[in-house]
Amino acid sequence: MVDKKTVDYVANLARIEISEEEKEYLLPQLSKILEYIDKLKELDVSKVEPTRGAFSEENILREDRVKSSEVFKDILKNAPSQYNNLFKIPQVLE
Amino acid sequence: MKDNILNLAGYQISHLIKKAEISEKEVFSFFYHRIENIDKQLKSFVEVYDPPLYYEGDSSLKGLPIAIKDNICIYGKRITCASKILSSHIAVYDATVIKRLKKAGLAIVGTTNMDEFAFGSSTENSCYGPTRNPWDLERIPGGSSGGSASAVACRLVPFALGSDTGGSIRQPASFCGVVGFKPTYGRVSRFGLVAFGSSLDQIGPITTNFSDCAHLLNIISGFDEFDSTTSHKPVPDFTKVLNYPIEGIKIGLPKEYFGKGLDNEVEKSILELISVFKKLGVKFKEISLPHTDYAVATYYIIAPSEASSNLQRFDGIRYGLRLGDDLMSVYKITRKEGFGEEAKRRIFIGTYSLSSGYYEDYYLRASKVRTLIKKDFEDAFKEVDVILTPTSPTPAFKLGEKSKDPLSMYLSDIYTISVNLAGLCAVSFPCGFSLQGLPIGAQLIGRAFDEETLIKLGSAFEKETDYHQRIPPIGRIK
């Protein structure tokens, strides 16, 4: 079952900080949900193909066309921080 | 005239506008007054536009107000998905369904409350607080499209759009006593709908009756070059089947949906519905969907897996909220503060199911069980034309009743979830009331792209009963 270490590991993968207090209630909740989900192990699915989408109507292809986009300015208006028409973000490389 | 429109269907009001017996302005002020007077108690709207966004187009619903779930993009307007992480976000384009509503001349009056990112069955997981059930303010309206269902039930708008990933249109429609339609996957474009589970999501109408439902489906359905999962199949005129004979249609009753956990009053209403259909010449047959018991477990791997991927984009870089200072803390603290409890739970389950070492046991296994669930329906539809079930095992539950126990909340979706896994169409409509005065909903499930049979049956039932005309007590003001 899930332990604190697993929760920390998954929280890091999901890039969400969690407090000790959150862990206290998340741990039993997640354990209970995963325990329920484990009922899928009752089924033999060794010969079953997975379904990824509802319907597969083949590949949908179209020509690549260059079009101008008008939404550029609107998109930047939503940015938490911007500079010179670019998204401004914290330093990535040292 | 103005006093009478409360009891009219949307398409009838639109007809009066065309005959100049009432103006668009009068219609809007009629509904706007209702929003102003009643929504303080319901809290079904996130934002009300005054004046509404009017458009020049034309259709059988021209001039009518419509409300939109807060996860569908309306250009220049706030779209928040009831999440703190998006609370200041302005949509930069129109969803395809919005473009189509504009072309049809509808007036958008505002956005409706929902569970954050559509994660929930009660509309309690909203950063704005819960919406109330108009039939009993101590109860939840269902979810995640609870705002849309509650507003329509109280006639604050003639109709609204919702989205359905595991029952999010049908379950609140059932709890509020209205018609909630989940079209076949691929029937309606998802372009501009904030993605939750991309292989499950579908936009659909919430209306007070099947006629309006058919008119709205005509407007929003069809292929869209911006959503490659939309189907090229021609879209029929859904209003053509509204007065159709239903004699000889074969309905299947899956035995797995009528067992343990089903409330007595719900069962009784479904049995009465069956006897009405029988009188109209419909044939019934008991069928089996043997993997029903695995549907919730399958869904709660697949949907959170897709959700955890889709929600990666909310990282504090391009949208709304940004907290923290260095790059890693921007990601982690923005997401910690921006997402609510249920969103985090789903992200955790999804991330876990997809992570190396667990993928085969969880996501891959669930995708295989999904094949079995889909095949159950394919087999059933060899014997019957459509399947009838309750929409939910019980009528609306109380606020707070299930919010501390996520698994019991998940299990309340037990009858609606398989439909999304199999990509089928389904509708919930009112078929009775409990002794306490709470609406009870029935669900019809159709073959892929056979929305017409559902509309035929639903509209035939409406002619025999008055459940769809009942208005909650707090909505009976003039």
mmCIF file with all atom_site columns, N, CA and C in Angstrom, chain B residues 281-331:
data_model
loop_
_atom_site.group_PDB
_atom_site.id
_atom_site.type_symbol
_atom_site.label_atom_id
_atom_site.label_alt_id
_atom_site.label_comp_id
_atom_site.label_asym_id
_atom_site.label_entity_id
_atom_site.label_seq_id
_atom_site.pdbx_PDB_ins_code
_atom_site.Cartn_x
_atom_site.Cartn_y
_atom_site.Cartn_z
_atom_site.occupancy
_atom_site.B_iso_or_equiv
_atom_site.pdbx_formal_charge
_atom_site.auth_seq_id
_atom_site.auth_comp_id
_atom_site.auth_asym_id
_atom_site.auth_atom_id
_atom_site.pdbx_PDB_model_num
ATOM 1   N N  . GLY B 1 281 ? -45.945 0.478  -26.320 1.00 0.00 ? 281 GLY B N  1
ATOM 2   C CA . GLY B 1 281 ? -45.534 -0.555 -27.276 1.00 0.00 ? 281 GLY B CA 1
ATOM 3   C C  . GLY B 1 281 ? -44.049 -0.873 -27.288 1.00 0.00 ? 281 GLY B C  1
ATOM 4   N N  . VAL B 1 282 ? -43.327 -0.391 -26.269 1.00 0.00 ? 282 VAL B N  1
ATOM 5   C CA . VAL B 1 282 ? -41.894 -0.691 -26.189 1.00 0.00 ? 282 VAL B CA 1
ATOM 6   C C  . VAL B 1 282 ? -41.702 -2.093 -25.605 1.00 0.00 ? 282 VAL B C  1
ATOM 7   N N  . LYS B 1 283 ? -40.697 -2.801 -26.121 1.00 0.00 ? 283 LYS B N  1
ATOM 8   C CA . LYS B 1 283 ? -40.413 -4.156 -25.628 1.00 0.00 ? 283 LYS B CA 1
ATOM 9   C C  . LYS B 1 283 ? -39.236 -4.115 -24.648 1.00 0.00 ? 283 LYS B C  1
ATOM 10  N N  . PHE B 1 284 ? -39.309 -4.965 -23.629 1.00 0.00 ? 284 PHE B N  1
ATOM 11  C CA . PHE B 1 284 ? -38.231 -4.990 -22.630 1.00 0.00 ? 284 PHE B CA 1
ATOM 12  C C  . PHE B 1 284 ? -37.572 -6.361 -22.553 1.00 0.00 ? 284 PHE B C  1
ATOM 13  N N  . LYS B 1 285 ? -36.286 -6.325 -22.216 1.00 0.00 ? 285 LYS B N  1
ATOM 14  C CA . LYS B 1 285 ? -35.554 -7.582 -22.097 1.00 0.00 ? 285 LYS B CA 1
ATOM 15  C C  . LYS B 1 285 ? -34.496 -7.431 -21.021 1.00 0.00 ? 285 LYS B C  1
ATOM 16  N N  . GLU B 1 286 ? -34.360 -8.416 -20.146 1.00 0.00 ? 286 GLU B N  1
ATOM 17  C CA . GLU B 1 286 ? -33.261 -8.345 -19.180 1.00 0.00 ? 286 GLU B CA 1
ATOM 18  C C  . GLU B 1 286 ? -31.957 -8.687 -19.885 1.00 0.00 ? 286 GLU B C  1
ATOM 19  N N  . ILE B 1 287 ? -30.938 -7.880 -19.646 1.00 0.00 ? 287 ILE B N  1
ATOM 20  C CA . ILE B 1 287 ? -29.628 -8.142 -20.237 1.00 0.00 ? 287 ILE B CA 1
ATOM 21  C C  . ILE B 1 287 ? -28.580 -8.152 -19.128 1.00 0.00 ? 287 ILE B C  1
ATOM 22  N N  . SER B 1 288 ? -27.338 -8.459 -19.521 1.00 0.00 ? 288 SER B N  1
ATOM 23  C CA . SER B 1 288 ? -26.238 -8.431 -18.546 1.00 0.00 ? 288 SER B CA 1
ATOM 24  C C  . SER B 1 288 ? -25.068 -7.623 -19.104 1.00 0.00 ? 288 SER B C  1
ATOM 25  N N  . LEU B 1 289 ? -24.513 -6.763 -18.261 1.00 0.00 ? 289 LEU B N  1
ATOM 26  C CA . LEU B 1 289 ? -23.261 -6.070 -18.573 1.00 0.00 ? 289 LEU B CA 1
ATOM 27  C C  . LEU B 1 289 ? -22.268 -6.551 -17.514 1.00 0.00 ? 289 LEU B C  1
ATOM 28  N N  . PRO B 1 290 ? -21.641 -7.717 -17.762 1.00 0.00 ? 290 PRO B N  1
ATOM 29  C CA . PRO B 1 290 ? -20.954 -8.433 -16.682 1.00 0.00 ? 290 PRO B CA 1
ATOM 30  C C  . PRO B 1 290 ? -19.803 -7.678 -16.009 1.00 0.00 ? 290 PRO B C  1
ATOM 31  N N  . HIS B 1 291 ? -19.184 -6.712 -16.683 1.00 0.00 ? 291 HIS B N  1
ATOM 32  C CA . HIS B 1 291 ? -18.042 -6.027 -16.065 1.00 0.00 ? 291 HIS B CA 1
ATOM 33  C C  . HIS B 1 291 ? -18.402 -4.726 -15.357 1.00 0.00 ? 291 HIS B C  1
ATOM 34  N N  . THR B 1 292 ? -19.709 -4.489 -15.175 1.00 0.00 ? 292 THR B N  1
ATOM 35  C CA . THR B 1 292 ? -20.182 -3.273 -14.510 1.00 0.00 ? 292 THR B CA 1
ATOM 36  C C  . THR B 1 292 ? -19.467 -3.018 -13.185 1.00 0.00 ? 292 THR B C  1
ATOM 37  N N  . ASP B 1 293 ? -19.247 -4.071 -12.419 1.00 0.00 ? 293 ASP B N  1
ATOM 38  C CA . ASP B 1 293 ? -18.666 -3.939 -11.092 1.00 0.00 ? 293 ASP B CA 1
ATOM 39  C C  . ASP B 1 293 ? -17.228 -3.390 -11.131 1.00 0.00 ? 293 ASP B C  1
ATOM 40  N N  . TYR B 1 294 ? -16.603 -3.427 -12.316 1.00 0.00 ? 294 TYR B N  1
ATOM 41  C CA . TYR B 1 294 ? -15.221 -2.947 -12.421 1.00 0.00 ? 294 TYR B CA 1
ATOM 42  C C  . TYR B 1 294 ? -15.136 -1.535 -13.007 1.00 0.00 ? 294 TYR B C  1
ATOM 43  N N  . ALA B 1 295 ? -16.281 -0.944 -13.348 1.00 0.00 ? 295 ALA B N  1
ATOM 44  C CA . ALA B 1 295 ? -16.271 0.329  -14.077 1.00 0.00 ? 295 ALA B CA 1
ATOM 45  C C  . ALA B 1 295 ? -15.691 1.475  -13.251 1.00 0.00 ? 295 ALA B C  1
ATOM 46  N N  . VAL B 1 296 ? -16.104 1.579  -11.980 1.00 0.00 ? 296 VAL B N  1
ATOM 47  C CA . VAL B 1 296 ? -15.627 2.701  -11.161 1.00 0.00 ? 296 VAL B CA 1
ATOM 48  C C  . VAL B 1 296 ? -14.105 2.610  -10.977 1.00 0.00 ? 296 VAL B C  1
ATOM 49  N N  . ALA B 1 297 ? -13.610 1.396  -10.695 1.00 0.00 ? 297 ALA B N  1
ATOM 50  C CA . ALA B 1 297 ? -12.164 1.218  -10.508 1.00 0.00 ? 297 ALA B CA 1
ATOM 51  C C  . ALA B 1 297 ? -11.405 1.562  -11.796 1.00 0.00 ? 297 ALA B C  1
ATOM 52  N N  . THR B 1 298 ? -11.945 1.125  -12.933 1.00 0.00 ? 298 THR B N  1
ATOM 53  C CA . THR B 1 298 ? -11.307 1.421  -14.217 1.00 0.00 ? 298 THR B CA 1
ATOM 54  C C  . THR B 1 298 ? -11.270 2.921  -14.469 1.00 0.00 ? 298 THR B C  1
ATOM 55  N N  . TYR B 1 299 ? -12.427 3.544  -14.240 1.00 0.00 ? 299 TYR B N  1
ATOM 56  C CA . TYR B 1 299 ? -12.540 4.983  -14.480 1.00 0.00 ? 299 TYR B CA 1
ATOM 57  C C  . TYR B 1 299 ? -11.582 5.766  -13.588 1.00 0.00 ? 299 TYR B C  1
ATOM 58  N N  . TYR B 1 300 ? -11.489 5.363  -12.319 1.00 0.00 ? 300 TYR B N  1
ATOM 59  C CA . TYR B 1 300 ? -10.656 6.139  -11.399 1.00 0.00 ? 300 TYR B CA 1
ATOM 60  C C  . TYR B 1 300 ? -9.164  5.845  -11.535 1.00 0.00 ? 300 TYR B C  1
ATOM 61  N N  . ILE B 1 301 ? -8.805  5.092  -12.568 1.00 0.00 ? 301 ILE B N  1
ATOM 62  C CA . ILE B 1 301 ? -7.406  5.091  -13.015 1.00 0.00 ? 301 ILE B CA 1
ATOM 63  C C  . ILE B 1 301 ? -7.297  5.925  -14.296 1.00 0.00 ? 301 ILE B C  1
ATOM 64  N N  . ILE B 1 302 ? -8.168  5.630  -15.258 1.00 0.00 ? 302 ILE B N  1
ATOM 65  C CA . ILE B 1 302 ? -8.036  6.280  -16.562 1.00 0.00 ? 302 ILE B CA 1
ATOM 66  C C  . ILE B 1 302 ? -8.277  7.786  -16.471 1.00 0.00 ? 302 ILE B C  1
ATOM 67  N N  . ALA B 1 303 ? -9.371  8.185  -15.824 1.00 0.00 ? 303 ALA B N  1
ATOM 68  C CA . ALA B 1 303 ? -9.677  9.621  -15.773 1.00 0.00 ? 303 ALA B CA 1
ATOM 69  C C  . ALA B 1 303 ? -8.600  10.421 -15.021 1.00 0.00 ? 303 ALA B C  1
ATOM 70  N N  . PRO B 1 304 ? -8.166  10.000 -13.815 1.00 0.00 ? 304 PRO B N  1
ATOM 71  C CA . PRO B 1 304 ? -7.091  10.755 -13.161 1.00 0.00 ? 304 PRO B CA 1
ATOM 72  C C  . PRO B 1 304 ? -5.765  10.717 -13.936 1.00 0.00 ? 304 PRO B C  1
ATOM 73  N N  . SER B 1 305 ? -5.484  9.599  -14.640 1.00 0.00 ? 305 SER B N  1
ATOM 74  C CA . SER B 1 305 ? -4.250  9.553  -15.432 1.00 0.00 ? 305 SER B CA 1
ATOM 75  C C  . SER B 1 305 ? -4.282  10.634 -16.506 1.00 0.00 ? 305 SER B C  1
ATOM 76  N N  . GLU B 1 306 ? -5.395  10.689 -17.234 1.00 0.00 ? 306 GLU B N  1
ATOM 77  C CA . GLU B 1 306 ? -5.508  11.707 -18.281 1.00 0.00 ? 306 GLU B CA 1
ATOM 78  C C  . GLU B 1 306 ? -5.517  13.107 -17.660 1.00 0.00 ? 306 GLU B C  1
ATOM 79  N N  . ALA B 1 307 ? -6.184  13.237 -16.516 1.00 0.00 ? 307 ALA B N  1
ATOM 80  C CA . ALA B 1 307 ? -6.260  14.542 -15.855 1.00 0.00 ? 307 ALA B CA 1
ATOM 81  C C  . ALA B 1 307 ? -4.878  15.001 -15.394 1.00 0.00 ? 307 ALA B C  1
ATOM 82  N N  . SER B 1 308 ? -4.097  14.078 -14.822 1.00 0.00 ? 308 SER B N  1
ATOM 83  C CA . SER B 1 308 ? -2.791  14.503 -14.299 1.00 0.00 ? 308 SER B CA 1
ATOM 84  C C  . SER B 1 308 ? -1.904  14.976 -15.452 1.00 0.00 ? 308 SER B C  1
ATOM 85  N N  . SER B 1 309 ? -2.043  14.361 -16.635 1.00 0.00 ? 309 SER B N  1
ATOM 86  C CA . SER B 1 309 ? -1.294  14.840 -17.799 1.00 0.00 ? 309 SER B CA 1
ATOM 87  C C  . SER B 1 309 ? -1.820  16.190 -18.261 1.00 0.00 ? 309 SER B C  1
ATOM 88  N N  . ASN B 1 310 ? -3.129  16.293 -18.376 1.00 0.00 ? 310 ASN B N  1
ATOM 89  C CA . ASN B 1 310 ? -3.725  17.545 -18.871 1.00 0.00 ? 310 ASN B CA 1
ATOM 90  C C  . ASN B 1 310 ? -3.441  18.723 -17.938 1.00 0.00 ? 310 ASN B C  1
ATOM 91  N N  . LEU B 1 311 ? -3.328  18.450 -16.646 1.00 0.00 ? 311 LEU B N  1
ATOM 92  C CA . LEU B 1 311 ? -3.137  19.547 -15.690 1.00 0.00 ? 311 LEU B CA 1
ATOM 93  C C  . LEU B 1 311 ? -1.667  19.936 -15.487 1.00 0.00 ? 311 LEU B C  1
ATOM 94  N N  . GLN B 1 312 ? -0.787  19.241 -16.201 1.00 0.00 ? 312 GLN B N  1
ATOM 95  C CA . GLN B 1 312 ? 0.630   19.635 -16.120 1.00 0.00 ? 312 GLN B CA 1
ATOM 96  C C  . GLN B 1 312 ? 0.845   21.059 -16.611 1.00 0.00 ? 312 GLN B C  1
ATOM 97  N N  . ARG B 1 313 ? -0.047  21.506 -17.517 1.00 0.00 ? 313 ARG B N  1
ATOM 98  C CA . ARG B 1 313 ? 0.158   22.843 -18.097 1.00 0.00 ? 313 ARG B CA 1
ATOM 99  C C  . ARG B 1 313 ? -0.053  23.963 -17.076 1.00 0.00 ? 313 ARG B C  1
ATOM 100 N N  . PHE B 1 314 ? -0.698  23.664 -15.960 1.00 0.00 ? 314 PHE B N  1
ATOM 101 C CA . PHE B 1 314 ? -0.915  24.700 -14.945 1.00 0.00 ? 314 PHE B CA 1
ATOM 102 C C  . PHE B 1 314 ? 0.278   24.691 -13.984 1.00 0.00 ? 314 PHE B C  1
ATOM 103 N N  . ASP B 1 315 ? 1.308   25.424 -14.388 1.00 0.00 ? 315 ASP B N  1
ATOM 104 C CA . ASP B 1 315 ? 2.586   25.352 -13.691 1.00 0.00 ? 315 ASP B CA 1
ATOM 105 C C  . ASP B 1 315 ? 3.102   26.725 -13.264 1.00 0.00 ? 315 ASP B C  1
ATOM 106 N N  . GLY B 1 316 ? 2.255   27.755 -13.373 1.00 0.00 ? 316 GLY B N  1
ATOM 107 C CA . GLY B 1 316 ? 2.676   29.080 -12.943 1.00 0.00 ? 316 GLY B CA 1
ATOM 108 C C  . GLY B 1 316 ? 3.515   29.830 -13.969 1.00 0.00 ? 316 GLY B C  1
ATOM 109 N N  . ILE B 1 317 ? 3.718   29.244 -15.136 1.00 0.00 ? 317 ILE B N  1
ATOM 110 C CA . ILE B 1 317 ? 4.570   29.898 -16.133 1.00 0.00 ? 317 ILE B CA 1
ATOM 111 C C  . ILE B 1 317 ? 3.747   30.778 -17.070 1.00 0.00 ? 317 ILE B C  1
ATOM 112 N N  . ARG B 1 318 ? 2.655   30.247 -17.605 1.00 0.00 ? 318 ARG B N  1
ATOM 113 C CA . ARG B 1 318 ? 1.919   30.980 -18.640 1.00 0.00 ? 318 ARG B CA 1
ATOM 114 C C  . ARG B 1 318 ? 0.551   31.499 -18.212 1.00 0.00 ? 318 ARG B C  1
ATOM 115 N N  . TYR B 1 319 ? 0.009   30.959 -17.121 1.00 0.00 ? 319 TYR B N  1
ATOM 116 C CA . TYR B 1 319 ? -1.346  31.340 -16.723 1.00 0.00 ? 319 TYR B CA 1
ATOM 117 C C  . TYR B 1 319 ? -1.380  31.923 -15.325 1.00 0.00 ? 319 TYR B C  1
ATOM 118 N N  . GLY B 1 320 ? -2.426  32.693 -15.075 1.00 0.00 ? 320 GLY B N  1
ATOM 119 C CA . GLY B 1 320 ? -2.825  33.220 -13.786 1.00 0.00 ? 320 GLY B CA 1
ATOM 120 C C  . GLY B 1 320 ? -1.827  33.191 -12.642 1.00 0.00 ? 320 GLY B C  1
ATOM 121 N N  . LEU B 1 321 ? -2.127  32.288 -11.694 1.00 0.00 ? 321 LEU B N  1
ATOM 122 C CA . LEU B 1 321 ? -1.395  32.298 -10.433 1.00 0.00 ? 321 LEU B CA 1
ATOM 123 C C  . LEU B 1 321 ? 0.077   31.940 -10.609 1.00 0.00 ? 321 LEU B C  1
ATOM 124 N N  . ARG B 1 322 ? 0.985   32.721 -9.959  1.00 0.00 ? 322 ARG B N  1
ATOM 125 C CA . ARG B 1 322 ? 2.383   32.306 -9.844  1.00 0.00 ? 322 ARG B CA 1
ATOM 126 C C  . ARG B 1 322 ? 2.886   32.639 -8.449  1.00 0.00 ? 322 ARG B C  1
ATOM 127 N N  . LEU B 1 323 ? 3.334   31.616 -7.736  1.00 0.00 ? 323 LEU B N  1
ATOM 128 C CA . LEU B 1 323 ? 3.930   31.809 -6.411  1.00 0.00 ? 323 LEU B CA 1
ATOM 129 C C  . LEU B 1 323 ? 5.327   31.195 -6.433  1.00 0.00 ? 323 LEU B C  1
ATOM 130 N N  . GLY B 1 324 ? 6.105   31.396 -5.364  1.00 0.00 ? 324 GLY B N  1
ATOM 131 C CA . GLY B 1 324 ? 7.451   30.841 -5.302  1.00 0.00 ? 324 GLY B CA 1
ATOM 132 C C  . GLY B 1 324 ? 8.457   31.751 -5.983  1.00 0.00 ? 324 GLY B C  1
ATOM 133 N N  . ASP B 1 325 ? 9.766   31.405 -5.869  1.00 0.00 ? 325 ASP B N  1
ATOM 134 C CA . ASP B 1 325 ? 10.759  32.278 -6.508  1.00 0.00 ? 325 ASP B CA 1
ATOM 135 C C  . ASP B 1 325 ? 11.648  31.559 -7.519  1.00 0.00 ? 325 ASP B C  1
ATOM 136 N N  . ASP B 1 326 ? 12.330  30.479 -7.107  1.00 0.00 ? 326 ASP B N  1
ATOM 137 C CA . ASP B 1 326 ? 13.111  29.757 -8.121  1.00 0.00 ? 326 ASP B CA 1
ATOM 138 C C  . ASP B 1 326 ? 12.183  28.835 -8.900  1.00 0.00 ? 326 ASP B C  1
ATOM 139 N N  . LEU B 1 327 ? 12.674  28.289 -10.011 1.00 0.00 ? 327 LEU B N  1
ATOM 140 C CA . LEU B 1 327 ? 11.804  27.565 -10.941 1.00 0.00 ? 327 LEU B CA 1
ATOM 141 C C  . LEU B 1 327 ? 11.046  26.423 -10.251 1.00 0.00 ? 327 LEU B C  1
ATOM 142 N N  . MET B 1 328 ? 11.756  25.580 -9.500  1.00 0.00 ? 328 MET B N  1
ATOM 143 C CA . MET B 1 328 ? 11.095  24.431 -8.874  1.00 0.00 ? 328 MET B CA 1
ATOM 144 C C  . MET B 1 328 ? 10.048  24.872 -7.859  1.00 0.00 ? 328 MET B C  1
ATOM 145 N N  . SER B 1 329 ? 10.346  25.919 -7.105  1.00 0.00 ? 329 SER B N  1
ATOM 146 C CA . SER B 1 329 ? 9.352   26.340 -6.111  1.00 0.00 ? 329 SER B CA 1
ATOM 147 C C  . SER B 1 329 ? 8.173   27.044 -6.780  1.00 0.00 ? 329 SER B C  1
ATOM 148 N N  . VAL B 1 330 ? 8.378   27.657 -7.951  1.00 0.00 ? 330 VAL B N  1
ATOM 149 C CA . VAL B 1 330 ? 7.241   28.214 -8.688  1.00 0.00 ? 330 VAL B CA 1
ATOM 150 C C  . VAL B 1 330 ? 6.276   27.082 -9.045  1.00 0.00 ? 330 VAL B C  1
ATOM 151 N N  . TYR B 1 331 ? 6.830   26.000 -9.609  1.00 0.00 ? 331 TYR B N  1
ATOM 152 C CA . TYR B 1 331 ? 5.962   24.851 -9.931  1.00 0.00 ? 331 TYR B CA 1
ATOM 153 C C  . TYR B 1 331 ? 5.232   24.351 -8.691  1.00 0.00 ? 331 TYR B C  1
#
